[in-house]
mmCIF file of the C-alpha atoms, coordinates in Angstrom:
data_MODEL
# 
_entry.id   MODEL 
# 
loop_
_atom_site.group_PDB 
_atom_site.id 
_atom_site.type_symbol 
_atom_site.label_atom_id 
_atom_site.label_alt_id 
_atom_site.label_comp_id 
_atom_site.label_asym_id 
_atom_site.label_entity_id 
_atom_site.label_seq_id 
_atom_site.pdbx_PDB_ins_code 
_atom_site.Cartn_x 
_atom_site.Cartn_y 
_atom_site.Cartn_z 
_atom_site.occupancy 
_atom_site.B_iso_or_equiv 
_atom_site.pdbx_formal_charge 
_atom_site.auth_seq_id 
_atom_site.auth_comp_id 
_atom_site.auth_asym_id 
_atom_site.auth_atom_id 
_atom_site.pdbx_PDB_model_num 
ATOM 1   C CA . MET A 1 1   ? -53.979 -142.131 56.165 1.00 0.00 ? 1   MET A CA 1 
ATOM 2   C CA . ASN A 1 2   ? -56.085 -142.797 59.216 1.00 0.00 ? 2   ASN A CA 1 
ATOM 3   C CA . TYR A 1 3   ? -55.688 -145.306 62.050 1.00 0.00 ? 3   TYR A CA 1 
ATOM 4   C CA . LEU A 1 4   ? -57.102 -148.479 60.522 1.00 0.00 ? 4   LEU A CA 1 
ATOM 5   C CA . THR A 1 5   ? -55.546 -147.984 57.100 1.00 0.00 ? 5   THR A CA 1 
ATOM 6   C CA . HIS A 1 6   ? -52.107 -147.654 58.669 1.00 0.00 ? 6   HIS A CA 1 
ATOM 7   C CA . PHE A 1 7   ? -52.773 -150.790 60.682 1.00 0.00 ? 7   PHE A CA 1 
ATOM 8   C CA . LEU A 1 8   ? -54.114 -152.817 57.757 1.00 0.00 ? 8   LEU A CA 1 
ATOM 9   C CA . ILE A 1 9   ? -51.178 -151.980 55.515 1.00 0.00 ? 9   ILE A CA 1 
ATOM 10  C CA . ASP A 1 10  ? -48.241 -151.967 57.921 1.00 0.00 ? 10  ASP A CA 1 
ATOM 11  C CA . HIS A 1 11  ? -49.047 -153.766 61.171 1.00 0.00 ? 11  HIS A CA 1 
ATOM 12  C CA . LYS A 1 12  ? -46.782 -156.492 62.510 1.00 0.00 ? 12  LYS A CA 1 
ATOM 13  C CA . LYS A 1 13  ? -48.330 -159.558 64.068 1.00 0.00 ? 13  LYS A CA 1 
ATOM 14  C CA . ASP A 1 14  ? -47.834 -159.838 67.819 1.00 0.00 ? 14  ASP A CA 1 
ATOM 15  C CA . ASN A 1 15  ? -45.893 -156.568 68.032 1.00 0.00 ? 15  ASN A CA 1 
ATOM 16  C CA . PRO A 1 16  ? -48.203 -154.195 69.949 1.00 0.00 ? 16  PRO A CA 1 
ATOM 17  C CA . ASN A 1 17  ? -45.536 -151.547 70.531 1.00 0.00 ? 17  ASN A CA 1 
ATOM 18  C CA . TYR A 1 18  ? -44.786 -151.244 66.825 1.00 0.00 ? 18  TYR A CA 1 
ATOM 19  C CA . ASN A 1 19  ? -48.484 -151.163 66.036 1.00 0.00 ? 19  ASN A CA 1 
ATOM 20  C CA . PHE A 1 20  ? -49.022 -148.502 68.685 1.00 0.00 ? 20  PHE A CA 1 
ATOM 21  C CA . GLY A 1 21  ? -46.238 -146.515 67.030 1.00 0.00 ? 21  GLY A CA 1 
ATOM 22  C CA . LEU A 1 22  ? -48.138 -146.635 63.731 1.00 0.00 ? 22  LEU A CA 1 
ATOM 23  C CA . ALA A 1 23  ? -51.054 -144.867 65.426 1.00 0.00 ? 23  ALA A CA 1 
ATOM 24  C CA . LEU A 1 24  ? -49.017 -142.570 67.677 1.00 0.00 ? 24  LEU A CA 1 
ATOM 25  C CA . PRO A 1 25  ? -48.605 -139.545 65.366 1.00 0.00 ? 25  PRO A CA 1 
ATOM 26  C CA . ASP A 1 26  ? -52.370 -139.219 64.992 1.00 0.00 ? 26  ASP A CA 1 
ATOM 27  C CA . LEU A 1 27  ? -52.996 -139.940 68.664 1.00 0.00 ? 27  LEU A CA 1 
ATOM 28  C CA . VAL A 1 28  ? -50.491 -137.428 69.991 1.00 0.00 ? 28  VAL A CA 1 
ATOM 29  C CA . ASN A 1 29  ? -51.622 -134.779 67.520 1.00 0.00 ? 29  ASN A CA 1 
ATOM 30  C CA . ILE A 1 30  ? -54.901 -134.602 69.399 1.00 0.00 ? 30  ILE A CA 1 
ATOM 31  C CA . SER A 1 31  ? -53.347 -133.802 72.776 1.00 0.00 ? 31  SER A CA 1 
ATOM 32  C CA . LYS A 1 32  ? -50.289 -131.869 71.563 1.00 0.00 ? 32  LYS A CA 1 
ATOM 33  C CA . ARG A 1 33  ? -50.810 -130.705 67.998 1.00 0.00 ? 33  ARG A CA 1 
ATOM 34  C CA . GLY A 1 34  ? -47.685 -130.455 65.882 1.00 0.00 ? 34  GLY A CA 1 
ATOM 35  C CA . TRP A 1 35  ? -45.458 -132.414 68.275 1.00 0.00 ? 35  TRP A CA 1 
ATOM 36  C CA . ARG A 1 36  ? -42.876 -134.663 66.641 1.00 0.00 ? 36  ARG A CA 1 
ATOM 37  C CA . ALA A 1 37  ? -40.020 -136.761 67.981 1.00 0.00 ? 37  ALA A CA 1 
ATOM 38  C CA . GLU A 1 38  ? -36.526 -136.010 66.686 1.00 0.00 ? 38  GLU A CA 1 
ATOM 39  C CA . SER A 1 39  ? -34.975 -138.830 64.682 1.00 0.00 ? 39  SER A CA 1 
ATOM 40  C CA . GLN A 1 40  ? -31.403 -138.296 65.907 1.00 0.00 ? 40  GLN A CA 1 
ATOM 41  C CA . LEU A 1 41  ? -32.441 -139.471 69.375 1.00 0.00 ? 41  LEU A CA 1 
ATOM 42  C CA . PHE A 1 42  ? -33.194 -143.014 68.195 1.00 0.00 ? 42  PHE A CA 1 
ATOM 43  C CA . PRO A 1 43  ? -32.553 -145.937 68.367 1.00 0.00 ? 43  PRO A CA 1 
ATOM 44  C CA . VAL A 1 44  ? -32.041 -146.271 72.107 1.00 0.00 ? 44  VAL A CA 1 
ATOM 45  C CA . GLU A 1 45  ? -31.044 -149.093 74.432 1.00 0.00 ? 45  GLU A CA 1 
ATOM 46  C CA . ASN A 1 46  ? -34.656 -149.948 75.265 1.00 0.00 ? 46  ASN A CA 1 
ATOM 47  C CA . GLU A 1 47  ? -35.955 -152.374 72.615 1.00 0.00 ? 47  GLU A CA 1 
ATOM 48  C CA . ASN A 1 48  ? -39.607 -151.820 73.565 1.00 0.00 ? 48  ASN A CA 1 
ATOM 49  C CA . VAL A 1 49  ? -39.142 -148.115 72.906 1.00 0.00 ? 49  VAL A CA 1 
ATOM 50  C CA . ASN A 1 50  ? -37.366 -148.849 69.625 1.00 0.00 ? 50  ASN A CA 1 
ATOM 51  C CA . GLN A 1 51  ? -40.370 -150.825 68.438 1.00 0.00 ? 51  GLN A CA 1 
ATOM 52  C CA . ILE A 1 52  ? -42.608 -147.810 69.099 1.00 0.00 ? 52  ILE A CA 1 
ATOM 53  C CA . TRP A 1 53  ? -40.121 -145.629 67.239 1.00 0.00 ? 53  TRP A CA 1 
ATOM 54  C CA . GLU A 1 54  ? -40.059 -147.940 64.213 1.00 0.00 ? 54  GLU A CA 1 
ATOM 55  C CA . GLY A 1 55  ? -43.849 -147.873 63.968 1.00 0.00 ? 55  GLY A CA 1 
ATOM 56  C CA . TYR A 1 56  ? -43.847 -144.110 64.484 1.00 0.00 ? 56  TYR A CA 1 
ATOM 57  C CA . GLN A 1 57  ? -41.402 -143.623 61.603 1.00 0.00 ? 57  GLN A CA 1 
ATOM 58  C CA . GLN A 1 58  ? -43.316 -145.984 59.342 1.00 0.00 ? 58  GLN A CA 1 
ATOM 59  C CA . HIS A 1 59  ? -46.453 -143.903 59.860 1.00 0.00 ? 59  HIS A CA 1 
ATOM 60  C CA . PHE A 1 60  ? -44.810 -140.870 58.243 1.00 0.00 ? 60  PHE A CA 1 
ATOM 61  C CA . ALA A 1 61  ? -43.229 -142.930 55.463 1.00 0.00 ? 61  ALA A CA 1 
ATOM 62  C CA . ALA A 1 62  ? -46.599 -144.489 54.602 1.00 0.00 ? 62  ALA A CA 1 
ATOM 63  C CA . ASP A 1 63  ? -48.340 -141.106 54.684 1.00 0.00 ? 63  ASP A CA 1 
ATOM 64  C CA . ALA A 1 64  ? -45.797 -139.655 52.261 1.00 0.00 ? 64  ALA A CA 1 
ATOM 65  C CA . GLN A 1 65  ? -46.356 -142.555 49.879 1.00 0.00 ? 65  GLN A CA 1 
ATOM 66  C CA . PHE A 1 66  ? -50.120 -142.296 50.180 1.00 0.00 ? 66  PHE A CA 1 
ATOM 67  C CA . HIS A 1 67  ? -50.160 -138.567 49.463 1.00 0.00 ? 67  HIS A CA 1 
ATOM 68  C CA . ASN A 1 68  ? -48.403 -139.290 46.167 1.00 0.00 ? 68  ASN A CA 1 
ATOM 69  C CA . SER A 1 69  ? -50.688 -142.187 45.258 1.00 0.00 ? 69  SER A CA 1 
ATOM 70  C CA . GLU A 1 70  ? -53.127 -142.069 42.356 1.00 0.00 ? 70  GLU A CA 1 
ATOM 71  C CA . LEU A 1 71  ? -56.020 -142.643 44.761 1.00 0.00 ? 71  LEU A CA 1 
ATOM 72  C CA . PHE A 1 72  ? -55.194 -139.620 46.889 1.00 0.00 ? 72  PHE A CA 1 
ATOM 73  C CA . VAL A 1 73  ? -54.298 -137.242 44.070 1.00 0.00 ? 73  VAL A CA 1 
ATOM 74  C CA . LYS A 1 74  ? -57.452 -138.104 42.143 1.00 0.00 ? 74  LYS A CA 1 
ATOM 75  C CA . HIS A 1 75  ? -60.042 -138.161 44.902 1.00 0.00 ? 75  HIS A CA 1 
ATOM 76  C CA . SER A 1 76  ? -58.941 -135.606 47.514 1.00 0.00 ? 76  SER A CA 1 
ATOM 77  C CA . LYS A 1 77  ? -59.332 -132.798 44.970 1.00 0.00 ? 77  LYS A CA 1 
ATOM 78  C CA . ARG A 1 78  ? -62.509 -134.286 43.538 1.00 0.00 ? 78  ARG A CA 1 
ATOM 79  C CA . LEU A 1 79  ? -64.134 -134.597 46.960 1.00 0.00 ? 79  LEU A CA 1 
ATOM 80  C CA . ARG A 1 80  ? -63.481 -130.917 47.577 1.00 0.00 ? 80  ARG A CA 1 
ATOM 81  C CA . LYS A 1 81  ? -65.438 -130.096 44.437 1.00 0.00 ? 81  LYS A CA 1 
ATOM 82  C CA . GLU A 1 82  ? -68.240 -132.460 45.432 1.00 0.00 ? 82  GLU A CA 1 
ATOM 83  C CA . PHE A 1 83  ? -68.701 -130.524 48.663 1.00 0.00 ? 83  PHE A CA 1 
ATOM 84  C CA . GLU A 1 84  ? -69.045 -127.314 46.692 1.00 0.00 ? 84  GLU A CA 1 
ATOM 85  C CA . VAL A 1 85  ? -71.522 -128.876 44.250 1.00 0.00 ? 85  VAL A CA 1 
ATOM 86  C CA . HIS A 1 86  ? -73.706 -130.128 47.091 1.00 0.00 ? 86  HIS A CA 1 
ATOM 87  C CA . GLY A 1 87  ? -73.763 -126.806 48.947 1.00 0.00 ? 87  GLY A CA 1 
ATOM 88  C CA . LEU A 1 88  ? -71.430 -127.947 51.720 1.00 0.00 ? 88  LEU A CA 1 
ATOM 89  C CA . ASN A 1 89  ? -69.028 -125.045 51.362 1.00 0.00 ? 89  ASN A CA 1 
ATOM 90  C CA . GLN A 1 90  ? -69.683 -123.139 54.585 1.00 0.00 ? 90  GLN A CA 1 
ATOM 91  C CA . PRO A 1 91  ? -67.647 -119.977 55.160 1.00 0.00 ? 91  PRO A CA 1 
ATOM 92  C CA . GLY A 1 92  ? -64.517 -120.646 57.203 1.00 0.00 ? 92  GLY A CA 1 
ATOM 93  C CA . ILE A 1 93  ? -64.272 -124.358 56.405 1.00 0.00 ? 93  ILE A CA 1 
ATOM 94  C CA . ARG A 1 94  ? -61.184 -125.224 54.380 1.00 0.00 ? 94  ARG A CA 1 
ATOM 95  C CA . LEU A 1 95  ? -62.532 -127.644 51.807 1.00 0.00 ? 95  LEU A CA 1 
ATOM 96  C CA . PHE A 1 96  ? -59.088 -128.794 50.662 1.00 0.00 ? 96  PHE A CA 1 
ATOM 97  C CA . PHE A 1 97  ? -58.616 -129.995 54.246 1.00 0.00 ? 97  PHE A CA 1 
ATOM 98  C CA . VAL A 1 98  ? -62.049 -131.651 54.247 1.00 0.00 ? 98  VAL A CA 1 
ATOM 99  C CA . GLY A 1 99  ? -61.351 -133.472 50.978 1.00 0.00 ? 99  GLY A CA 1 
ATOM 100 C CA . HIS A 1 100 ? -58.072 -134.771 52.376 1.00 0.00 ? 100 HIS A CA 1 
ATOM 101 C CA . VAL A 1 101 ? -59.354 -136.059 55.711 1.00 0.00 ? 101 VAL A CA 1 
ATOM 102 C CA . LEU A 1 102 ? -62.667 -137.325 54.361 1.00 0.00 ? 102 LEU A CA 1 
ATOM 103 C CA . LEU A 1 103 ? -60.865 -139.574 51.893 1.00 0.00 ? 103 LEU A CA 1 
ATOM 104 C CA . GLU A 1 104 ? -58.825 -141.027 54.758 1.00 0.00 ? 104 GLU A CA 1 
ATOM 105 C CA . MET A 1 105 ? -61.985 -141.530 56.815 1.00 0.00 ? 105 MET A CA 1 
ATOM 106 C CA . LEU A 1 106 ? -63.672 -143.273 53.883 1.00 0.00 ? 106 LEU A CA 1 
ATOM 107 C CA . LEU A 1 107 ? -60.787 -145.751 53.758 1.00 0.00 ? 107 LEU A CA 1 
ATOM 108 C CA . ASP A 1 108 ? -61.259 -146.578 57.434 1.00 0.00 ? 108 ASP A CA 1 
ATOM 109 C CA . ARG A 1 109 ? -65.029 -146.780 56.956 1.00 0.00 ? 109 ARG A CA 1 
ATOM 110 C CA . HIS A 1 110 ? -64.487 -149.302 54.171 1.00 0.00 ? 110 HIS A CA 1 
ATOM 111 C CA . ILE A 1 111 ? -62.278 -151.405 56.444 1.00 0.00 ? 111 ILE A CA 1 
ATOM 112 C CA . ILE A 1 112 ? -64.851 -151.416 59.246 1.00 0.00 ? 112 ILE A CA 1 
ATOM 113 C CA . LYS A 1 113 ? -67.669 -152.402 56.887 1.00 0.00 ? 113 LYS A CA 1 
ATOM 114 C CA . THR A 1 114 ? -65.748 -155.071 54.967 1.00 0.00 ? 114 THR A CA 1 
ATOM 115 C CA . ARG A 1 115 ? -62.943 -156.187 57.318 1.00 0.00 ? 115 ARG A CA 1 
ATOM 116 C CA . ARG A 1 116 ? -64.263 -155.596 60.815 1.00 0.00 ? 116 ARG A CA 1 
ATOM 117 C CA . GLU A 1 117 ? -61.721 -158.040 62.210 1.00 0.00 ? 117 GLU A CA 1 
ATOM 118 C CA . ILE A 1 118 ? -58.991 -155.531 61.342 1.00 0.00 ? 118 ILE A CA 1 
ATOM 119 C CA . ALA A 1 119 ? -60.561 -152.978 63.682 1.00 0.00 ? 119 ALA A CA 1 
ATOM 120 C CA . ASP A 1 120 ? -60.901 -155.661 66.349 1.00 0.00 ? 120 ASP A CA 1 
ATOM 121 C CA . GLN A 1 121 ? -57.215 -156.528 66.013 1.00 0.00 ? 121 GLN A CA 1 
ATOM 122 C CA . PHE A 1 122 ? -56.238 -152.845 66.070 1.00 0.00 ? 122 PHE A CA 1 
ATOM 123 C CA . TYR A 1 123 ? -57.881 -152.280 69.440 1.00 0.00 ? 123 TYR A CA 1 
ATOM 124 C CA . GLU A 1 124 ? -56.623 -155.598 70.807 1.00 0.00 ? 124 GLU A CA 1 
ATOM 125 C CA . GLN A 1 125 ? -53.062 -154.557 70.001 1.00 0.00 ? 125 GLN A CA 1 
ATOM 126 C CA . LEU A 1 126 ? -53.452 -151.149 71.643 1.00 0.00 ? 126 LEU A CA 1 
ATOM 127 C CA . ASN A 1 127 ? -54.711 -152.831 74.805 1.00 0.00 ? 127 ASN A CA 1 
ATOM 128 C CA . LEU A 1 128 ? -51.464 -154.832 75.015 1.00 0.00 ? 128 LEU A CA 1 
ATOM 129 C CA . VAL A 1 129 ? -49.186 -151.776 75.140 1.00 0.00 ? 129 VAL A CA 1 
ATOM 130 C CA . ASN A 1 130 ? -47.737 -151.040 78.580 1.00 0.00 ? 130 ASN A CA 1 
ATOM 131 C CA . GLU A 1 131 ? -48.071 -147.454 79.776 1.00 0.00 ? 131 GLU A CA 1 
ATOM 132 C CA . SER A 1 132 ? -44.515 -147.657 81.100 1.00 0.00 ? 132 SER A CA 1 
ATOM 133 C CA . ASP A 1 133 ? -43.248 -148.156 77.525 1.00 0.00 ? 133 ASP A CA 1 
ATOM 134 C CA . ILE A 1 134 ? -45.232 -145.135 76.357 1.00 0.00 ? 134 ILE A CA 1 
ATOM 135 C CA . GLU A 1 135 ? -43.798 -143.027 79.169 1.00 0.00 ? 135 GLU A CA 1 
ATOM 136 C CA . SER A 1 136 ? -40.281 -144.266 78.374 1.00 0.00 ? 136 SER A CA 1 
ATOM 137 C CA . PHE A 1 137 ? -40.686 -143.368 74.705 1.00 0.00 ? 137 PHE A CA 1 
ATOM 138 C CA . PHE A 1 138 ? -41.487 -139.782 75.553 1.00 0.00 ? 138 PHE A CA 1 
ATOM 139 C CA . GLU A 1 139 ? -38.695 -139.638 78.119 1.00 0.00 ? 139 GLU A CA 1 
ATOM 140 C CA . PHE A 1 140 ? -36.187 -140.630 75.453 1.00 0.00 ? 140 PHE A CA 1 
ATOM 141 C CA . THR A 1 141 ? -37.422 -137.771 73.267 1.00 0.00 ? 141 THR A CA 1 
ATOM 142 C CA . GLY A 1 142 ? -36.381 -135.384 76.026 1.00 0.00 ? 142 GLY A CA 1 
ATOM 143 C CA . ASP A 1 143 ? -39.961 -134.203 76.355 1.00 0.00 ? 143 ASP A CA 1 
ATOM 144 C CA . LYS A 1 144 ? -42.530 -134.927 79.009 1.00 0.00 ? 144 LYS A CA 1 
ATOM 145 C CA . ILE A 1 145 ? -45.433 -137.035 77.920 1.00 0.00 ? 145 ILE A CA 1 
ATOM 146 C CA . PRO A 1 146 ? -48.017 -134.680 76.416 1.00 0.00 ? 146 PRO A CA 1 
ATOM 147 C CA . TYR A 1 147 ? -50.476 -133.444 78.980 1.00 0.00 ? 147 TYR A CA 1 
ATOM 148 C CA . SER A 1 148 ? -53.282 -135.906 79.682 1.00 0.00 ? 148 SER A CA 1 
ATOM 149 C CA . PHE A 1 149 ? -52.150 -138.197 76.830 1.00 0.00 ? 149 PHE A CA 1 
ATOM 150 C CA . LEU A 1 150 ? -52.490 -141.417 78.819 1.00 0.00 ? 150 LEU A CA 1 
ATOM 151 C CA . GLU A 1 151 ? -55.951 -140.394 79.974 1.00 0.00 ? 151 GLU A CA 1 
ATOM 152 C CA . PHE A 1 152 ? -56.962 -139.655 76.402 1.00 0.00 ? 152 PHE A CA 1 
ATOM 153 C CA . PHE A 1 153 ? -55.401 -142.898 75.166 1.00 0.00 ? 153 PHE A CA 1 
ATOM 154 C CA . GLY A 1 154 ? -57.437 -144.868 77.682 1.00 0.00 ? 154 GLY A CA 1 
ATOM 155 C CA . LYS A 1 155 ? -60.637 -143.205 76.539 1.00 0.00 ? 155 LYS A CA 1 
ATOM 156 C CA . PHE A 1 156 ? -59.712 -143.746 72.889 1.00 0.00 ? 156 PHE A CA 1 
ATOM 157 C CA . LYS A 1 157 ? -59.308 -147.489 73.494 1.00 0.00 ? 157 LYS A CA 1 
ATOM 158 C CA . ASN A 1 158 ? -62.423 -147.858 75.601 1.00 0.00 ? 158 ASN A CA 1 
ATOM 159 C CA . SER A 1 159 ? -64.780 -145.822 73.422 1.00 0.00 ? 159 SER A CA 1 
ATOM 160 C CA . ARG A 1 160 ? -63.744 -147.595 70.208 1.00 0.00 ? 160 ARG A CA 1 
ATOM 161 C CA . TYR A 1 161 ? -65.211 -144.651 68.378 1.00 0.00 ? 161 TYR A CA 1 
ATOM 162 C CA . LEU A 1 162 ? -63.729 -145.730 65.039 1.00 0.00 ? 162 LEU A CA 1 
ATOM 163 C CA . TYR A 1 163 ? -66.542 -148.258 64.777 1.00 0.00 ? 163 TYR A CA 1 
ATOM 164 C CA . SER A 1 164 ? -68.913 -145.291 64.512 1.00 0.00 ? 164 SER A CA 1 
ATOM 165 C CA . TYR A 1 165 ? -67.488 -144.625 61.035 1.00 0.00 ? 165 TYR A CA 1 
ATOM 166 C CA . ALA A 1 166 ? -69.797 -147.376 59.810 1.00 0.00 ? 166 ALA A CA 1 
ATOM 167 C CA . GLU A 1 167 ? -72.733 -145.095 60.619 1.00 0.00 ? 167 GLU A CA 1 
ATOM 168 C CA . ASP A 1 168 ? -73.384 -142.000 58.521 1.00 0.00 ? 168 ASP A CA 1 
ATOM 169 C CA . ASN A 1 169 ? -73.937 -139.744 61.510 1.00 0.00 ? 169 ASN A CA 1 
ATOM 170 C CA . GLY A 1 170 ? -70.695 -141.099 62.970 1.00 0.00 ? 170 GLY A CA 1 
ATOM 171 C CA . MET A 1 171 ? -68.765 -139.747 59.996 1.00 0.00 ? 171 MET A CA 1 
ATOM 172 C CA . PHE A 1 172 ? -70.530 -136.408 60.286 1.00 0.00 ? 172 PHE A CA 1 
ATOM 173 C CA . PHE A 1 173 ? -69.735 -136.198 63.999 1.00 0.00 ? 173 PHE A CA 1 
ATOM 174 C CA . ALA A 1 174 ? -66.109 -137.266 63.541 1.00 0.00 ? 174 ALA A CA 1 
ATOM 175 C CA . LEU A 1 175 ? -65.463 -134.710 60.800 1.00 0.00 ? 175 LEU A CA 1 
ATOM 176 C CA . ASN A 1 176 ? -67.059 -131.931 62.840 1.00 0.00 ? 176 ASN A CA 1 
ATOM 177 C CA . ARG A 1 177 ? -64.940 -132.852 65.833 1.00 0.00 ? 177 ARG A CA 1 
ATOM 178 C CA . LEU A 1 178 ? -61.820 -132.609 63.676 1.00 0.00 ? 178 LEU A CA 1 
ATOM 179 C CA . LEU A 1 179 ? -62.913 -129.249 62.294 1.00 0.00 ? 179 LEU A CA 1 
ATOM 180 C CA . ARG A 1 180 ? -63.471 -127.978 65.828 1.00 0.00 ? 180 ARG A CA 1 
ATOM 181 C CA . ARG A 1 181 ? -60.051 -129.196 66.927 1.00 0.00 ? 181 ARG A CA 1 
ATOM 182 C CA . THR A 1 182 ? -58.362 -127.384 64.020 1.00 0.00 ? 182 THR A CA 1 
ATOM 183 C CA . GLY A 1 183 ? -60.124 -124.094 64.744 1.00 0.00 ? 183 GLY A CA 1 
ATOM 184 C CA . GLN A 1 184 ? -62.632 -124.280 61.900 1.00 0.00 ? 184 GLN A CA 1 
ATOM 185 C CA . PRO A 1 185 ? -66.417 -123.916 62.106 1.00 0.00 ? 185 PRO A CA 1 
ATOM 186 C CA . GLU A 1 186 ? -68.414 -127.136 62.147 1.00 0.00 ? 186 GLU A CA 1 
ATOM 187 C CA . PHE A 1 187 ? -70.854 -128.194 59.460 1.00 0.00 ? 187 PHE A CA 1 
ATOM 188 C CA . GLU A 1 188 ? -74.325 -127.123 60.499 1.00 0.00 ? 188 GLU A CA 1 
ATOM 189 C CA . LEU A 1 189 ? -76.855 -129.804 61.377 1.00 0.00 ? 189 LEU A CA 1 
ATOM 190 C CA . ASP A 1 190 ? -79.087 -128.910 58.439 1.00 0.00 ? 190 ASP A CA 1 
ATOM 191 C CA . HIS A 1 191 ? -76.217 -130.081 56.196 1.00 0.00 ? 191 HIS A CA 1 
ATOM 192 C CA . GLU A 1 192 ? -76.137 -133.561 57.723 1.00 0.00 ? 192 GLU A CA 1 
ATOM 193 C CA . ALA A 1 193 ? -78.592 -135.146 55.260 1.00 0.00 ? 193 ALA A CA 1 
ATOM 194 C CA . ALA A 1 194 ? -76.649 -133.895 52.228 1.00 0.00 ? 194 ALA A CA 1 
ATOM 195 C CA . PHE A 1 195 ? -73.384 -134.978 53.881 1.00 0.00 ? 195 PHE A CA 1 
ATOM 196 C CA . ASN A 1 196 ? -74.704 -138.484 54.569 1.00 0.00 ? 196 ASN A CA 1 
ATOM 197 C CA . GLU A 1 197 ? -75.992 -138.875 51.034 1.00 0.00 ? 197 GLU A CA 1 
ATOM 198 C CA . LEU A 1 198 ? -72.592 -137.843 49.686 1.00 0.00 ? 198 LEU A CA 1 
ATOM 199 C CA . ILE A 1 199 ? -70.873 -140.402 51.925 1.00 0.00 ? 199 ILE A CA 1 
ATOM 200 C CA . ARG A 1 200 ? -73.154 -143.233 50.760 1.00 0.00 ? 200 ARG A CA 1 
ATOM 201 C CA . ARG A 1 201 ? -72.600 -142.386 47.108 1.00 0.00 ? 201 ARG A CA 1 
ATOM 202 C CA . GLU A 1 202 ? -68.839 -142.022 47.460 1.00 0.00 ? 202 GLU A CA 1 
ATOM 203 C CA . GLU A 1 203 ? -68.278 -145.278 49.311 1.00 0.00 ? 203 GLU A CA 1 
ATOM 204 C CA . ILE A 1 204 ? -70.101 -147.181 46.565 1.00 0.00 ? 204 ILE A CA 1 
ATOM 205 C CA . GLY A 1 205 ? -68.344 -145.357 43.744 1.00 0.00 ? 205 GLY A CA 1 
ATOM 206 C CA . MET A 1 206 ? -64.876 -145.726 45.253 1.00 0.00 ? 206 MET A CA 1 
ATOM 207 C CA . ALA A 1 207 ? -65.169 -149.282 46.604 1.00 0.00 ? 207 ALA A CA 1 
ATOM 208 C CA . LYS A 1 208 ? -63.217 -150.998 43.833 1.00 0.00 ? 208 LYS A CA 1 
ATOM 209 C CA . GLU A 1 209 ? -60.433 -148.422 43.809 1.00 0.00 ? 209 GLU A CA 1 
ATOM 210 C CA . ILE A 1 210 ? -60.094 -148.696 47.575 1.00 0.00 ? 210 ILE A CA 1 
ATOM 211 C CA . GLU A 1 211 ? -59.873 -152.471 47.347 1.00 0.00 ? 211 GLU A CA 1 
ATOM 212 C CA . ASP A 1 212 ? -57.264 -152.151 44.602 1.00 0.00 ? 212 ASP A CA 1 
ATOM 213 C CA . PHE A 1 213 ? -55.277 -149.749 46.765 1.00 0.00 ? 213 PHE A CA 1 
ATOM 214 C CA . PHE A 1 214 ? -55.311 -152.142 49.710 1.00 0.00 ? 214 PHE A CA 1 
ATOM 215 C CA . GLY A 1 215 ? -54.431 -155.021 47.428 1.00 0.00 ? 215 GLY A CA 1 
ATOM 216 C CA . LYS A 1 216 ? -51.327 -153.257 46.157 1.00 0.00 ? 216 LYS A CA 1 
ATOM 217 C CA . GLY A 1 217 ? -50.165 -152.686 49.726 1.00 0.00 ? 217 GLY A CA 1 
ATOM 218 C CA . ASN A 1 218 ? -49.634 -148.975 49.025 1.00 0.00 ? 218 ASN A CA 1 
# 
């Protein structure tokens, strides 16, 4: 799942460190791909750090549940085929990856367009996290804080780029950025119109199932 879906399903009121932990695996993957804290090192004597750790662990537990959900199994594979049908199967782009991440992005897009207050709360919670607690978390892992993570985290909060998911070109840009970061070619600009049309059709067709998924608390 993506940032806002994790927050919607699992956030704790007035617990910014836990809520930061929910987002941390995705955040840190951008600056240090593949990094993961070792579970035997926690809990520690610092309760603020433990709250981050609890959110961090819940992120992976929720992802595992989501990847076995009916929604994911049904639509991640189907979306891959839709890209092929609509001529969006450029050489070098792994469409199984695209189907996976696009479904997660569509969930966040739905939240922004129907529950914008959730996105507002998400960013408000991130702004309440002390950098000293973030630094302490990484210190307890025995690893230095990933290079430039705090700088990136500041930009992530200030740009609020997740709101751009509500715009079709925002989804196109976000997916291309992810492809670039994972060493894959980007979708060419002449594919943007077909991509945007696919997004509009999918969000309408999947709206009820997404609402049902959120309602079940999966």
